[in-house]
């Protein structure tokens, strides 16, 4: 099963880290990511730019509205994500618990829908590998 592991951070807690601790933690994250990738668990991992760089898009009645930044004010912001492979939710949570960012925010683990199965269910063609 695939799971999306979303890393949310509280900027006030990140900003309160002692000098150099963020970089040390990130180095540890990269090392851990390399281990997870070698073990076949980590499929993709990306860090996001700050929310101020985002645009929020909504289409209502055929009309698009674009707003700068995040739409909702929240204490914790989505800072990045990891796409992992795990046997079940318990294993996915064990993997997610090893990420240090739970100390400066929270980690949401959500199962990913098998889109090929959805394609088959709705009668859409399943693309073949190139």
XYZ file of N, CA and C in Angstrom:
390
model
N 0.835 -1.180 0.000
C 0.000 0.000 0.000
C 0.884 1.249 0.000
N 0.380 2.283 -0.646
C 1.086 3.563 -0.635
C 0.411 4.495 0.368
N 1.244 5.309 1.017
C 0.764 6.275 1.991
C 1.463 7.609 1.742
N 0.698 8.691 1.869
C 1.278 10.022 1.811
C 1.537 10.464 3.242
N 2.785 10.788 3.530
C 3.191 11.260 4.847
C 3.423 12.756 4.712
N 2.512 13.543 5.281
C 2.595 14.996 5.162
C 3.186 15.584 6.436
N 4.193 16.408 6.258
C 4.920 17.007 7.377
C 4.422 18.435 7.573
N 3.779 18.679 8.705
C 3.313 20.022 9.054
C 4.224 20.570 10.138
N 4.604 21.837 10.013
C 5.483 22.464 10.998
C 4.857 23.734 11.547
N 5.154 23.987 12.799
C 4.774 25.224 13.462
C 5.978 26.157 13.321
N 5.820 27.232 12.553
C 6.945 28.141 12.281
C 7.545 28.706 13.560
N 6.724 28.950 14.574
C 7.270 29.508 15.820
C 8.195 28.507 16.509
N 7.877 27.213 16.405
C 8.761 26.197 16.995
C 10.029 26.023 16.164
N 9.897 26.089 14.834
C 11.089 26.005 13.981
C 12.018 27.182 14.243
N 11.439 28.368 14.349
C 12.247 29.569 14.575
C 12.907 29.570 15.951
N 12.374 28.790 16.893
C 12.929 28.734 18.246
C 14.054 27.708 18.381
N 14.313 26.944 17.323
C 15.393 25.953 17.392
C 16.734 26.654 17.582
N 17.613 26.063 18.372
C 18.951 26.639 18.533
C 19.682 26.692 17.188
N 20.606 27.626 17.072
C 21.377 27.793 15.838
C 21.984 26.469 15.399
N 21.810 26.145 14.122
C 22.391 24.940 13.555
C 21.539 23.691 13.715
N 20.552 23.707 14.607
C 19.766 22.490 14.846
C 18.885 22.125 13.646
N 18.363 23.125 12.948
C 17.549 22.828 11.765
C 18.389 22.068 10.739
N 19.590 22.588 10.457
C 20.459 21.936 9.465
C 20.864 20.529 9.909
N 21.149 20.358 11.188
C 21.500 19.037 11.713
C 20.329 18.078 11.549
N 19.130 18.555 11.849
C 17.936 17.720 11.715
C 17.685 17.371 10.253
N 17.860 18.341 9.351
C 17.669 18.073 7.920
C 18.683 17.046 7.416
N 19.938 17.146 7.860
C 20.948 16.154 7.471
C 20.498 14.760 7.904
N 20.001 14.664 9.128
C 19.496 13.386 9.626
C 18.313 12.887 8.810
N 17.464 13.811 8.382
C 16.319 13.436 7.549
C 16.784 12.859 6.216
N 17.782 13.486 5.612
C 18.293 12.976 4.336
C 18.901 11.586 4.506
N 19.640 11.395 5.583
C 20.228 10.076 5.843
C 19.136 9.029 6.041
N 18.114 9.397 6.820
C 16.998 8.478 7.063
C 16.245 8.205 5.766
N 16.034 9.235 4.946
C 15.346 9.062 3.661
C 16.120 8.090 2.771
N 17.438 8.218 2.758
C 18.266 7.302 1.956
C 18.098 5.862 2.433
N 18.034 5.673 3.751
C 17.827 4.325 4.306
C 16.455 3.782 3.905
N 15.413 4.627 4.014
C 14.058 4.200 3.645
C 13.971 3.866 2.163
N 14.640 4.662 1.331
C 14.643 4.411 -0.117
C 15.319 3.067 -0.415
N 16.462 2.809 0.225
C 17.180 1.542 0.019
C 16.354 0.352 0.492
N 15.527 0.551 1.524
C 14.685 -0.528 2.047
C 13.404 -0.702 1.227
N 13.210 0.175 0.224
C 12.031 0.066 -0.630
C 10.789 0.730 -0.083
N 10.931 1.534 0.972
C 9.773 2.193 1.564
C 9.520 3.585 0.996
N 10.563 4.350 0.728
C 10.395 5.727 0.283
C 10.355 5.793 -1.239
N 9.236 6.264 -1.772
C 9.062 6.365 -3.215
C 9.370 7.767 -3.717
N 9.041 8.787 -2.917
C 9.314 10.175 -3.293
C 9.300 11.022 -2.038
N 10.001 12.136 -2.081
C 10.097 13.033 -0.937
C 10.364 14.432 -1.460
N 9.579 15.397 -1.015
C 9.764 16.779 -1.465
C 9.506 17.744 -0.319
N 10.295 18.818 -0.276
C 10.074 19.903 0.665
C 9.373 21.015 -0.095
N 8.439 21.691 0.548
C 7.684 22.763 -0.102
C 8.240 24.130 0.264
N 8.097 25.070 -0.654
C 8.441 26.462 -0.372
C 7.441 27.009 0.660
N 7.741 28.145 1.296
C 6.843 28.702 2.309
C 5.446 29.024 1.738
N 4.424 29.029 2.594
C 3.061 29.298 2.146
C 2.896 30.625 1.407
N 3.718 31.605 1.720
C 3.601 32.912 1.049
C 3.863 32.806 -0.452
N 4.504 31.725 -0.899
C 4.787 31.549 -2.322
C 3.636 30.838 -3.050
N 2.642 30.391 -2.288
C 1.547 29.590 -2.858
C 0.452 30.461 -3.466
N -0.310 29.852 -4.322
C -1.533 30.439 -4.875
C -2.639 29.425 -4.597
N -3.812 29.910 -4.263
C -4.967 29.042 -4.059
C -5.946 29.291 -5.189
N -6.343 28.227 -5.878
C -7.228 28.318 -7.040
C -8.546 27.635 -6.729
N -9.638 28.303 -7.065
C -10.972 27.714 -6.965
C -11.724 28.043 -8.249
N -12.480 27.077 -8.761
C -13.346 27.321 -9.918
C -14.773 27.102 -9.460
N -15.587 28.132 -9.586
C -17.000 28.081 -9.211
C -17.812 28.637 -10.372
N -18.791 27.868 -10.796
C -19.661 28.270 -11.913
C -18.831 28.653 -13.140
N -17.764 27.890 -13.376
C -16.931 28.116 -14.548
C -15.979 29.285 -14.439
N -15.928 29.938 -13.291
C -15.054 31.108 -13.113
C -13.946 30.791 -12.109
N -12.700 31.033 -12.526
C -11.545 30.768 -11.662
C -11.241 31.978 -10.797
N -10.957 31.709 -9.540
C -10.504 32.726 -8.602
C -9.165 32.270 -8.053
N -8.176 33.154 -8.107
C -6.840 32.837 -7.613
C -6.498 33.828 -6.505
N -6.077 33.283 -5.362
C -5.739 34.089 -4.200
C -4.283 33.817 -3.851
N -3.523 34.863 -3.498
C -2.140 34.685 -3.063
C -2.094 33.973 -1.717
N -1.101 33.111 -1.571
C -0.854 32.454 -0.298
C -1.902 31.417 0.048
N -1.783 30.877 1.251
C -2.745 29.866 1.684
C -4.099 30.506 1.954
N -5.145 29.734 1.718
C -6.496 30.256 1.916
C -6.847 30.351 3.388
N -6.452 29.363 4.157
C -6.811 29.318 5.575
C -5.605 29.672 6.430
N -5.856 30.384 7.505
C -4.805 30.673 8.473
C -4.708 29.485 9.422
N -3.527 28.903 9.512
C -3.315 27.784 10.413
C -1.995 27.973 11.142
N -1.899 27.371 12.296
C -0.659 27.457 13.063
C 0.418 26.580 12.427
N 0.008 25.400 11.975
C 0.950 24.476 11.357
C 0.770 24.507 9.844
N 1.901 24.598 9.140
C 1.864 24.678 7.679
C 2.468 23.421 7.072
N 1.962 23.048 5.905
C 2.498 21.887 5.203
C 3.878 22.248 4.674
N 4.891 21.577 5.184
C 6.266 21.887 4.803
C 6.855 20.924 3.791
N 6.243 19.740 3.670
C 6.757 18.765 2.724
C 5.987 17.472 2.824
N 6.355 16.535 1.971
C 5.661 15.251 1.970
C 6.607 14.138 1.559
N 6.217 12.940 1.928
C 6.926 11.726 1.550
C 5.879 10.739 1.056
N 6.139 10.104 -0.055
C 5.287 9.033 -0.544
C 5.990 7.739 -0.189
N 5.337 6.927 0.645
C 5.980 5.702 1.110
C 5.153 4.481 0.722
N 5.821 3.344 0.760
C 5.192 2.037 0.551
C 5.294 1.308 1.890
N 4.150 0.797 2.365
C 4.123 0.060 3.626
C 3.069 -1.042 3.532
N 3.201 -2.043 4.362
C 2.264 -3.166 4.338
C 0.870 -2.740 4.776
N 0.807 -1.819 5.748
C -0.481 -1.377 6.283
C -0.280 -0.062 7.035
N -1.367 0.462 7.599
C -1.297 1.737 8.316
C -0.354 1.654 9.509
N -0.341 0.541 10.209
C 0.554 0.410 11.366
C 2.016 0.579 10.964
N 2.407 -0.085 9.875
C 3.788 0.060 9.420
C 4.056 1.482 8.937
N 3.082 2.089 8.244
C 3.246 3.470 7.775
C 3.434 4.417 8.959
N 2.684 4.207 10.026
C 2.827 5.053 11.216
C 4.176 4.833 11.892
N 4.663 3.598 11.902
C 5.996 3.338 12.471
C 7.072 4.082 11.674
N 6.940 4.058 10.354
C 7.900 4.765 9.509
C 7.804 6.272 9.758
N 6.586 6.801 9.789
C 6.381 8.242 9.993
C 6.893 8.700 11.353
N 6.786 7.846 12.353
C 7.226 8.214 13.709
C 8.728 8.452 13.780
N 9.474 7.966 12.789
C 10.919 8.155 12.779
C 11.330 9.519 12.243
N 10.385 10.276 11.662
C 10.699 11.611 11.168
C 10.714 12.577 12.347
N 11.774 13.381 12.476
C 11.916 14.238 13.658
C 10.976 15.436 13.694
N 10.315 15.727 12.597
C 9.527 16.960 12.536
C 8.255 16.904 13.365
N 7.908 15.771 13.928
C 6.758 15.718 14.835
C 7.009 16.597 16.061
N 8.277 16.887 16.343
C 8.618 17.729 17.488
C 8.341 19.210 17.224
N 8.209 19.593 15.952
C 7.949 21.001 15.623
C 6.639 21.153 14.859
N 5.798 20.152 14.924
C 4.511 20.208 14.238
C 3.805 18.880 14.367
N 3.339 18.357 13.259
C 2.690 17.043 13.277
C 2.909 16.359 11.935
N 2.647 15.068 11.924
C 2.808 14.276 10.712
C 1.482 13.576 10.442
N 0.906 13.856 9.279
C -0.340 13.211 8.873
C -0.008 12.075 7.914
N -0.569 10.907 8.175
C -0.357 9.737 7.325
C -1.712 9.372 6.723
N -1.759 9.337 5.402
C -3.023 9.056 4.726
C -2.813 8.045 3.603
N -3.659 6.991 3.554
C -3.556 6.027 2.455
C -3.812 6.703 1.111
N -3.089 6.241 0.092
C -3.247 6.744 -1.268
C -4.182 5.799 -2.017
N -5.117 6.359 -2.752
C -6.054 5.572 -3.539
C -5.337 4.991 -4.754
N -5.614 3.753 -5.085
C -5.070 3.114 -6.274
C -5.822 3.678 -7.485
N -5.205 4.649 -8.170
C -5.891 5.335 -9.271
C -6.147 4.419 -10.467
N -5.291 3.412 -10.679
C -5.558 2.465 -11.763
C -6.843 1.694 -11.480
N -7.080 1.332 -10.222
C -8.324 0.646 -9.856
C -9.523 1.564 -10.083
N -9.372 2.842 -9.764
C -10.459 3.804 -9.994
C -10.705 3.945 -11.495
N -9.631 4.035 -12.284
C -9.777 4.120 -13.736
C -10.581 2.930 -14.270
N -10.216 1.739 -13.794
C -10.943 0.546 -14.260
C -12.410 0.607 -13.840
N -12.669 1.044 -12.623
C -14.039 1.100 -12.113
C -14.910 2.058 -12.915
N -14.326 3.201 -13.317
C -15.126 4.203 -14.053
C -15.036 4.042 -15.548
N -14.302 3.024 -16.016
C -14.216 2.757 -17.447
C -13.247 3.641 -18.217
N -12.286 4.253 -17.499
C -11.259 5.049 -18.170
C -10.078 4.150 -18.494
N -9.396 4.389 -19.616
C -8.265 3.536 -19.958
C -7.129 3.677 -18.951
N -6.474 2.575 -18.667
C -5.298 2.558 -17.788
C -4.086 2.716 -18.695
N -3.279 3.784 -18.488
C -2.100 3.989 -19.361
C -1.115 2.845 -19.220
N -0.446 2.550 -20.304
C 0.585 1.513 -20.293
C 1.939 2.182 -20.100
N 2.863 1.439 -19.549
C 4.218 1.966 -19.327
C 4.887 2.202 -20.672
N 5.632 3.310 -20.747
C 6.308 3.659 -22.009
C 7.549 2.851 -22.219
